[in-house]
PDB file of C-alpha atoms in Angstrom:
ATOM      1  CA  MET A   1    -249.324 210.320  68.478  1.00  0.00           C
ATOM      2  CA  LEU A   2    -249.745 206.787  66.429  1.00  0.00           C
ATOM      3  CA  SER A   3    -246.312 205.020  67.308  1.00  0.00           C
ATOM      4  CA  GLU A   4    -244.812 203.962  63.766  1.00  0.00           C
ATOM      5  CA  GLU A   5    -246.467 200.572  62.624  1.00  0.00           C
ATOM      6  CA  LYS A   6    -242.814 198.279  62.993  1.00  0.00           C
ATOM      7  CA  ILE A   7    -242.292 195.482  60.364  1.00  0.00           C
ATOM      8  CA  TYR A   8    -241.265 192.189  61.497  1.00  0.00           C
ATOM      9  CA  GLY A   9    -240.258 189.507  58.632  1.00  0.00           C
ATOM     10  CA  LEU A  10    -239.173 185.529  57.576  1.00  0.00           C
ATOM     11  CA  ILE A  11    -236.148 185.932  54.666  1.00  0.00           C
ATOM     12  CA  GLY A  12    -235.904 182.460  52.607  1.00  0.00           C
ATOM     13  CA  PHE A  13    -236.263 180.895  49.764  1.00  0.00           C
ATOM     14  CA  PRO A  14    -238.530 179.130  48.528  1.00  0.00           C
ATOM     15  CA  LEU A  15    -241.246 180.571  50.657  1.00  0.00           C
ATOM     16  CA  THR A  16    -243.956 177.914  50.272  1.00  0.00           C
ATOM     17  CA  HIS A  17    -245.720 177.676  53.906  1.00  0.00           C
ATOM     18  CA  SER A  18    -244.770 180.301  56.834  1.00  0.00           C
ATOM     19  CA  PHE A  19    -246.335 179.175  60.134  1.00  0.00           C
ATOM     20  CA  SER A  20    -244.907 182.498  61.770  1.00  0.00           C
ATOM     21  CA  ARG A  21    -246.542 184.590  59.291  1.00  0.00           C
ATOM     22  CA  ASN A  22    -249.868 183.711  60.440  1.00  0.00           C
ATOM     23  CA  TYR A  23    -249.157 183.297  64.186  1.00  0.00           C
ATOM     24  CA  PHE A  24    -247.262 186.906  64.446  1.00  0.00           C
ATOM     25  CA  ASN A  25    -250.106 188.566  62.433  1.00  0.00           C
ATOM     26  CA  GLN A  26    -253.010 186.859  64.467  1.00  0.00           C
ATOM     27  CA  LYS A  27    -250.807 187.801  68.001  1.00  0.00           C
ATOM     28  CA  PHE A  28    -250.694 191.402  66.368  1.00  0.00           C
ATOM     29  CA  GLU A  29    -254.284 191.381  65.855  1.00  0.00           C
ATOM     30  CA  ALA A  30    -254.663 189.983  69.105  1.00  0.00           C
ATOM     31  CA  GLU A  31    -253.229 191.782  71.555  1.00  0.00           C
ATOM     32  CA  GLY A  32    -253.628 195.245  69.784  1.00  0.00           C
ATOM     33  CA  ILE A  33    -250.088 195.444  68.496  1.00  0.00           C
ATOM     34  CA  ASN A  34    -249.104 198.108  65.546  1.00  0.00           C
ATOM     35  CA  ALA A  35    -246.898 195.726  64.087  1.00  0.00           C
ATOM     36  CA  GLN A  36    -247.320 193.512  60.734  1.00  0.00           C
ATOM     37  CA  TYR A  37    -245.487 190.550  60.009  1.00  0.00           C
ATOM     38  CA  LEU A  38    -244.112 189.876  56.269  1.00  0.00           C
ATOM     39  CA  ASN A  39    -242.464 187.475  54.117  1.00  0.00           C
ATOM     40  CA  PHE A  40    -239.486 187.873  52.296  1.00  0.00           C
ATOM     41  CA  GLU A  41    -238.624 185.783  49.513  1.00  0.00           C
ATOM     42  CA  LEU A  42    -235.159 186.282  48.722  1.00  0.00           C
ATOM     43  CA  PRO A  43    -233.782 184.628  45.727  1.00  0.00           C
ATOM     44  CA  ASP A  44    -230.000 185.565  47.028  1.00  0.00           C
ATOM     45  CA  ILE A  45    -228.839 186.353  50.493  1.00  0.00           C
ATOM     46  CA  GLY A  46    -227.308 189.631  48.347  1.00  0.00           C
ATOM     47  CA  ASP A  47    -231.071 190.883  48.576  1.00  0.00           C
ATOM     48  CA  PHE A  48    -231.065 191.129  52.129  1.00  0.00           C
ATOM     49  CA  MET A  49    -229.268 194.630  52.580  1.00  0.00           C
ATOM     50  CA  GLU A  50    -231.931 195.838  50.216  1.00  0.00           C
ATOM     51  CA  VAL A  51    -234.706 194.925  52.522  1.00  0.00           C
ATOM     52  CA  ILE A  52    -233.202 196.460  55.596  1.00  0.00           C
ATOM     53  CA  SER A  53    -232.903 199.817  53.720  1.00  0.00           C
ATOM     54  CA  GLU A  54    -236.662 199.659  52.044  1.00  0.00           C
ATOM     55  CA  TYR A  55    -238.355 198.856  55.434  1.00  0.00           C
ATOM     56  CA  PRO A  56    -237.173 201.431  58.025  1.00  0.00           C
ATOM     57  CA  THR A  57    -239.115 200.227  60.730  1.00  0.00           C
ATOM     58  CA  LEU A  58    -238.065 196.734  60.352  1.00  0.00           C
ATOM     59  CA  SER A  59    -237.606 195.739  63.998  1.00  0.00           C
ATOM     60  CA  GLY A  60    -236.796 191.763  63.811  1.00  0.00           C
ATOM     61  CA  LEU A  61    -236.258 188.462  61.249  1.00  0.00           C
ATOM     62  CA  ASN A  62    -236.965 184.904  61.446  1.00  0.00           C
ATOM     63  CA  VAL A  63    -234.222 183.120  59.238  1.00  0.00           C
ATOM     64  CA  THR A  64    -235.088 180.506  57.061  1.00  0.00           C
ATOM     65  CA  ILE A  65    -233.585 177.446  54.733  1.00  0.00           C
ATOM     66  CA  PRO A  66    -231.345 178.233  52.833  1.00  0.00           C
ATOM     67  CA  TYR A  67    -229.938 181.376  55.045  1.00  0.00           C
ATOM     68  CA  LYS A  68    -229.439 180.526  58.296  1.00  0.00           C
ATOM     69  CA  GLU A  69    -225.591 180.222  57.918  1.00  0.00           C
ATOM     70  CA  GLN A  70    -225.327 182.536  54.634  1.00  0.00           C
ATOM     71  CA  VAL A  71    -226.447 185.460  56.696  1.00  0.00           C
ATOM     72  CA  ILE A  72    -223.785 185.157  59.498  1.00  0.00           C
ATOM     73  CA  PRO A  73    -221.560 187.907  57.323  1.00  0.00           C
ATOM     74  CA  TYR A  74    -223.880 190.592  57.428  1.00  0.00           C
ATOM     75  CA  LEU A  75    -224.755 190.201  61.491  1.00  0.00           C
ATOM     76  CA  ASN A  76    -222.527 192.196  63.969  1.00  0.00           C
ATOM     77  CA  GLU A  77    -222.994 189.985  66.735  1.00  0.00           C
ATOM     78  CA  ILE A  78    -224.341 186.931  67.192  1.00  0.00           C
ATOM     79  CA  ASP A  79    -224.741 185.130  70.112  1.00  0.00           C
ATOM     80  CA  ASP A  80    -222.969 182.283  71.775  1.00  0.00           C
ATOM     81  CA  ASP A  81    -225.300 178.950  71.185  1.00  0.00           C
ATOM     82  CA  ALA A  82    -226.038 180.513  67.606  1.00  0.00           C
ATOM     83  CA  ALA A  83    -221.949 180.800  67.415  1.00  0.00           C
ATOM     84  CA  LYS A  84    -221.642 177.057  68.418  1.00  0.00           C
ATOM     85  CA  ILE A  85    -223.606 175.381  66.087  1.00  0.00           C
ATOM     86  CA  GLY A  86    -223.183 178.153  63.464  1.00  0.00           C
ATOM     87  CA  ALA A  87    -226.717 178.676  62.579  1.00  0.00           C
ATOM     88  CA  VAL A  88    -229.069 181.580  63.357  1.00  0.00           C
ATOM     89  CA  ASN A  89    -232.692 181.810  62.846  1.00  0.00           C
ATOM     90  CA  VAL A  90    -233.621 185.219  64.699  1.00  0.00           C
ATOM     91  CA  ILE A  91    -232.441 188.351  63.657  1.00  0.00           C
ATOM     92  CA  LYS A  92    -232.813 191.608  66.132  1.00  0.00           C
ATOM     93  CA  ILE A  93    -232.434 195.099  64.575  1.00  0.00           C
ATOM     94  CA  ILE A  94    -231.010 197.755  66.401  1.00  0.00           C
ATOM     95  CA  ARG A  95    -231.349 201.332  65.101  1.00  0.00           C
ATOM     96  CA  ASP A  96    -229.463 203.722  67.065  1.00  0.00           C
ATOM     97  CA  LYS A  97    -229.524 207.403  65.736  1.00  0.00           C
ATOM     98  CA  GLY A  98    -229.385 206.579  61.873  1.00  0.00           C
ATOM     99  CA  ASP A  99    -226.935 203.774  62.936  1.00  0.00           C
ATOM    100  CA  ILE A 100    -228.035 199.987  62.600  1.00  0.00           C
ATOM    101  CA  ARG A 101    -226.416 196.715  63.892  1.00  0.00           C
ATOM    102  CA  PHE A 102    -227.862 193.221  64.031  1.00  0.00           C
ATOM    103  CA  LYS A 103    -227.970 190.361  66.616  1.00  0.00           C
ATOM    104  CA  GLY A 104    -228.337 186.205  65.459  1.00  0.00           C
ATOM    105  CA  TYR A 105    -229.494 184.355  67.500  1.00  0.00           C
ATOM    106  CA  ASN A 106    -230.946 180.440  67.785  1.00  0.00           C
ATOM    107  CA  SER A 107    -234.361 180.052  68.843  1.00  0.00           C
ATOM    108  CA  ASP A 108    -234.747 176.170  67.725  1.00  0.00           C
ATOM    109  CA  ILE A 109    -232.218 175.432  70.620  1.00  0.00           C
ATOM    110  CA  ILE A 110    -234.757 177.852  73.478  1.00  0.00           C
ATOM    111  CA  GLY A 111    -237.614 176.108  71.877  1.00  0.00           C
ATOM    112  CA  PHE A 112    -236.682 172.884  71.908  1.00  0.00           C
ATOM    113  CA  SER A 113    -234.869 172.960  75.199  1.00  0.00           C
ATOM    114  CA  ASP A 114    -237.602 174.579  76.822  1.00  0.00           C
ATOM    115  CA  SER A 115    -240.503 171.697  74.860  1.00  0.00           C
ATOM    116  CA  ILE A 116    -238.174 168.655  76.459  1.00  0.00           C
ATOM    117  CA  ALA A 117    -236.632 169.411  79.549  1.00  0.00           C
ATOM    118  CA  PRO A 118    -239.877 168.744  81.345  1.00  0.00           C
ATOM    119  CA  LEU A 119    -239.833 165.029  80.650  1.00  0.00           C
ATOM    120  CA  LEU A 120    -236.585 164.767  81.198  1.00  0.00           C
ATOM    121  CA  ASN A 121    -235.377 162.535  84.430  1.00  0.00           C
ATOM    122  CA  ASP A 122    -232.297 161.061  85.887  1.00  0.00           C
ATOM    123  CA  ARG A 123    -232.590 158.096  84.053  1.00  0.00           C
ATOM    124  CA  ARG A 124    -232.969 159.909  80.998  1.00  0.00           C
ATOM    125  CA  THR A 125    -228.838 161.101  80.541  1.00  0.00           C
ATOM    126  CA  SER A 126    -228.333 160.280  77.401  1.00  0.00           C
ATOM    127  CA  ALA A 127    -229.497 160.494  73.768  1.00  0.00           C
ATOM    128  CA  LEU A 128    -229.793 159.878  70.329  1.00  0.00           C
ATOM    129  CA  VAL A 129    -230.072 162.394  67.500  1.00  0.00           C
ATOM    130  CA  LEU A 130    -231.371 160.943  64.656  1.00  0.00           C
ATOM    131  CA  GLY A 131    -230.244 163.212  61.043  1.00  0.00           C
ATOM    132  CA  THR A 132    -226.775 165.731  60.697  1.00  0.00           C
ATOM    133  CA  GLY A 133    -228.238 168.525  59.361  1.00  0.00           C
ATOM    134  CA  GLY A 134    -229.043 171.678  60.849  1.00  0.00           C
ATOM    135  CA  ALA A 135    -231.882 170.996  62.718  1.00  0.00           C
ATOM    136  CA  SER A 136    -229.750 168.380  64.178  1.00  0.00           C
ATOM    137  CA  LYS A 137    -227.023 170.903  65.445  1.00  0.00           C
ATOM    138  CA  ALA A 138    -229.663 172.630  67.637  1.00  0.00           C
ATOM    139  CA  VAL A 139    -231.164 169.799  69.187  1.00  0.00           C
ATOM    140  CA  VAL A 140    -227.747 168.853  70.390  1.00  0.00           C
ATOM    141  CA  ARG A 141    -226.434 172.195  71.316  1.00  0.00           C
ATOM    142  CA  GLY A 142    -230.355 172.432  73.405  1.00  0.00           C
ATOM    143  CA  LEU A 143    -229.457 168.784  75.059  1.00  0.00           C
ATOM    144  CA  GLN A 144    -226.302 169.843  76.048  1.00  0.00           C
ATOM    145  CA  ASN A 145    -227.279 172.658  77.747  1.00  0.00           C
ATOM    146  CA  LEU A 146    -229.250 170.740  79.591  1.00  0.00           C
ATOM    147  CA  GLY A 147    -226.690 168.041  80.640  1.00  0.00           C
ATOM    148  CA  VAL A 148    -227.843 165.176  78.445  1.00  0.00           C
ATOM    149  CA  ASN A 149    -224.755 163.131  76.219  1.00  0.00           C
ATOM    150  CA  THR A 150    -225.456 163.139  72.762  1.00  0.00           C
ATOM    151  CA  THR A 151    -225.063 160.777  70.214  1.00  0.00           C
ATOM    152  CA  LEU A 152    -225.430 161.409  66.101  1.00  0.00           C
ATOM    153  CA  VAL A 153    -226.532 158.345  64.069  1.00  0.00           C
ATOM    154  CA  SER A 154    -226.941 159.154  59.736  1.00  0.00           C
ATOM    155  CA  ARG A 155    -226.573 156.949  57.606  1.00  0.00           C
ATOM    156  CA  ALA A 156    -222.954 157.047  56.324  1.00  0.00           C
ATOM    157  CA  SER A 157    -220.822 156.388  59.128  1.00  0.00           C
ATOM    158  CA  ARG A 158    -217.631 159.333  59.989  1.00  0.00           C
ATOM    159  CA  PRO A 159    -215.970 160.393  63.154  1.00  0.00           C
ATOM    160  CA  GLY A 160    -218.498 161.032  65.867  1.00  0.00           C
ATOM    161  CA  VAL A 161    -221.315 159.559  64.168  1.00  0.00           C
ATOM    162  CA  ILE A 162    -222.283 156.036  64.116  1.00  0.00           C
ATOM    163  CA  THR A 163    -225.046 154.653  61.684  1.00  0.00           C
ATOM    164  CA  TYR A 164    -228.485 153.036  62.205  1.00  0.00           C
ATOM    165  CA  ASN A 165    -226.602 149.457  61.780  1.00  0.00           C
ATOM    166  CA  ASP A 166    -224.529 150.463  64.364  1.00  0.00           C
ATOM    167  CA  LEU A 167    -227.712 150.544  66.826  1.00  0.00           C
ATOM    168  CA  THR A 168    -227.961 146.931  69.592  1.00  0.00           C
ATOM    169  CA  PRO A 169    -229.895 146.463  71.556  1.00  0.00           C
ATOM    170  CA  ASP A 170    -226.758 147.660  74.512  1.00  0.00           C
ATOM    171  CA  ILE A 171    -226.981 151.389  72.566  1.00  0.00           C
ATOM    172  CA  ILE A 172    -230.958 151.849  73.047  1.00  0.00           C
ATOM    173  CA  ALA A 173    -231.461 150.379  76.131  1.00  0.00           C
ATOM    174  CA  GLN A 174    -228.276 152.910  77.297  1.00  0.00           C
ATOM    175  CA  ASN A 175    -230.170 156.276  75.452  1.00  0.00           C
ATOM    176  CA  LEU A 176    -233.048 156.536  76.788  1.00  0.00           C
ATOM    177  CA  ILE A 177    -234.468 159.942  74.611  1.00  0.00           C
ATOM    178  CA  ILE A 178    -233.909 159.292  70.439  1.00  0.00           C
ATOM    179  CA  VAL A 179    -234.840 162.623  68.798  1.00  0.00           C
ATOM    180  CA  ASN A 180    -235.866 162.552  65.270  1.00  0.00           C
ATOM    181  CA  THR A 181    -234.369 165.687  63.545  1.00  0.00           C
ATOM    182  CA  THR A 182    -234.595 164.111  59.951  1.00  0.00           C
ATOM    183  CA  PRO A 183    -238.127 164.558  57.476  1.00  0.00           C
ATOM    184  CA  LEU A 184    -238.580 160.836  57.315  1.00  0.00           C
ATOM    185  CA  GLY A 185    -242.312 160.566  58.018  1.00  0.00           C
ATOM    186  CA  MET A 186    -243.942 163.867  57.197  1.00  0.00           C
ATOM    187  CA  TYR A 187    -247.069 164.851  55.495  1.00  0.00           C
ATOM    188  CA  PRO A 188    -247.376 163.503  52.719  1.00  0.00           C
ATOM    189  CA  HIS A 189    -244.585 160.443  53.239  1.00  0.00           C
ATOM    190  CA  VAL A 190    -246.193 159.538  56.604  1.00  0.00           C
ATOM    191  CA  ASP A 191    -245.327 155.845  55.837  1.00  0.00           C
ATOM    192  CA  GLU A 192    -241.532 156.046  56.626  1.00  0.00           C
ATOM    193  CA  CYS A 193    -239.911 156.684  60.064  1.00  0.00           C
ATOM    194  CA  PRO A 194    -236.096 156.268  60.847  1.00  0.00           C
ATOM    195  CA  ASP A 195    -234.894 152.369  60.522  1.00  0.00           C
ATOM    196  CA  ILE A 196    -234.232 152.146  63.897  1.00  0.00           C
ATOM    197  CA  PRO A 197    -234.523 148.888  66.303  1.00  0.00           C
ATOM    198  CA  TYR A 198    -238.046 149.879  67.788  1.00  0.00           C
ATOM    199  CA  GLN A 199    -238.381 146.288  69.701  1.00  0.00           C
ATOM    200  CA  TYR A 200    -235.760 147.318  71.878  1.00  0.00           C
ATOM    201  CA  LEU A 201    -237.768 150.501  73.246  1.00  0.00           C
ATOM    202  CA  THR A 202    -239.314 150.699  76.878  1.00  0.00           C
ATOM    203  CA  LYS A 203    -241.556 152.483  78.405  1.00  0.00           C
ATOM    204  CA  GLU A 204    -238.992 154.272  80.343  1.00  0.00           C
ATOM    205  CA  HIS A 205    -237.721 155.855  76.708  1.00  0.00           C
ATOM    206  CA  LEU A 206    -238.637 158.919  75.689  1.00  0.00           C
ATOM    207  CA  CYS A 207    -238.866 159.305  71.614  1.00  0.00           C
ATOM    208  CA  TYR A 208    -239.562 163.416  70.619  1.00  0.00           C
ATOM    209  CA  ASP A 209    -240.099 163.963  66.929  1.00  0.00           C
ATOM    210  CA  LEU A 210    -239.351 167.205  65.534  1.00  0.00           C
ATOM    211  CA  LEU A 211    -241.910 167.053  62.989  1.00  0.00           C
ATOM    212  CA  TYR A 212    -245.846 168.187  63.692  1.00  0.00           C
ATOM    213  CA  ASN A 213    -247.437 167.442  60.424  1.00  0.00           C
ATOM    214  CA  PRO A 214    -249.244 164.605  60.965  1.00  0.00           C
ATOM    215  CA  ASP A 215    -249.701 164.872  64.381  1.00  0.00           C
ATOM    216  CA  VAL A 216    -248.817 161.325  65.075  1.00  0.00           C
ATOM    217  CA  THR A 217    -245.719 160.265  63.055  1.00  0.00           C
ATOM    218  CA  LEU A 218    -245.034 156.587  62.376  1.00  0.00           C
ATOM    219  CA  PHE A 219    -242.232 157.107  64.159  1.00  0.00           C
ATOM    220  CA  MET A 220    -243.877 158.243  67.266  1.00  0.00           C
ATOM    221  CA  ARG A 221    -246.475 155.448  66.506  1.00  0.00           C
ATOM    222  CA  LYS A 222    -244.464 152.226  66.241  1.00  0.00           C
ATOM    223  CA  ALA A 223    -242.415 153.927  69.700  1.00  0.00           C
ATOM    224  CA  ALA A 224    -245.563 154.262  71.923  1.00  0.00           C
ATOM    225  CA  GLN A 225    -246.676 150.772  70.270  1.00  0.00           C
ATOM    226  CA  GLN A 226    -243.679 149.748  72.735  1.00  0.00           C
ATOM    227  CA  GLY A 227    -245.038 151.849  75.583  1.00  0.00           C
ATOM    228  CA  ALA A 228    -242.904 154.719  75.306  1.00  0.00           C
ATOM    229  CA  GLU A 229    -243.361 158.346  76.077  1.00  0.00           C
ATOM    230  CA  THR A 230    -243.488 160.399  72.973  1.00  0.00           C
ATOM    231  CA  LYS A 231    -244.025 164.086  71.975  1.00  0.00           C
ATOM    232  CA  ASN A 232    -243.824 165.991  68.326  1.00  0.00           C
ATOM    233  CA  GLY A 233    -242.530 169.105  67.204  1.00  0.00           C
ATOM    234  CA  LEU A 234    -245.807 171.556  67.938  1.00  0.00           C
ATOM    235  CA  GLU A 235    -244.621 172.789  70.900  1.00  0.00           C
ATOM    236  CA  MET A 236    -241.123 173.527  69.951  1.00  0.00           C
ATOM    237  CA  LEU A 237    -242.265 175.305  66.961  1.00  0.00           C
ATOM    238  CA  LEU A 238    -244.668 177.409  69.644  1.00  0.00           C
ATOM    239  CA  LEU A 239    -241.930 178.188  71.658  1.00  0.00           C
ATOM    240  CA  GLN A 240    -239.125 179.118  69.268  1.00  0.00           C
ATOM    241  CA  ALA A 241    -242.012 182.076  68.020  1.00  0.00           C
ATOM    242  CA  PHE A 242    -242.658 182.886  71.381  1.00  0.00           C
ATOM    243  CA  ALA A 243    -238.976 182.851  71.740  1.00  0.00           C
ATOM    244  CA  ALA A 244    -238.017 185.104  68.999  1.00  0.00           C
ATOM    245  CA  TRP A 245    -240.742 187.282  70.125  1.00  0.00           C
ATOM    246  CA  ASN A 246    -238.643 188.006  73.672  1.00  0.00           C
ATOM    247  CA  ILE A 247    -235.690 188.618  71.999  1.00  0.00           C
ATOM    248  CA  TRP A 248    -237.094 191.451  69.531  1.00  0.00           C
ATOM    249  CA  ASN A 249    -238.568 192.917  72.217  1.00  0.00           C
ATOM    250  CA  GLU A 250    -235.790 192.174  75.335  1.00  0.00           C
TER     251      GLU A 250
END
C-alpha cells in the first residue's frame, strides 16, 4: 500500500520568492520522497488553522515575515532558543489519534551557528552585529550559544545598542567578527552597505553577511580589500533548510 503523500509548506505574506519551495520539491523528487511543498500566502494569521484543517497530511511548516512572532500563540510548545528570541520559523506538526499539536523552533539560529562555527578561533570571541531586526536576534542567540560576546549596532542609540558613529578604531579592533543582518546591499541595491569604518578592518577580522544576492556584497568587498575573511548567507540558508527537515522528521 502506498504511503499517503505528506505536505510541507511555507506561511507568510506576501510570498514573492520562495527558496524553500524549490529546495524541498527538488529534494523530494531527487530522493523519491512521497511529499510536496506548498506556499501558503496568508493575508492574516487568523487563516492559520484553516490551512491546518484543509490539509490533513500537513506535517511541517516554515514561517516567514510577518508571522514569525504572530504564530506563537497558536503553538502548544516552543523550544528554548526560539522562546529566548521570541521568533519561530519552523513548526513541527504532531498528529496522534486525531489529536494535533504544534511545536515551534528557530532554524535560523541553527543554520547561522553551523555556518559560522568553523570560522571561529581563539581570537574571534567578540562580535558586532549590525542591525536590530528579527534576523539579528537569531544571530545574537547563535553567537552566544558558541560563547561569543555580542554588541548590537544600529542607527539609533538605546540601552544595549551602540550607533555606527560610536565605532572607534578600538571597538573595531576588539570585535574581530562583524555580522551584517541589515538588508543594505541586497539586490537590486547592490551599491549600498552598512556605514562602518572599513579602514580599521584587518586580516584578523571575519565579516559575515546574511545576504546572498549578490554573492559578494559591497560590505564583503570593502572588507576583503582590507584583508578580512568574508562569507555570505547562502550556506546558512541551506543549513537552516536542512535543520527544518531534521526537526520535522526526528
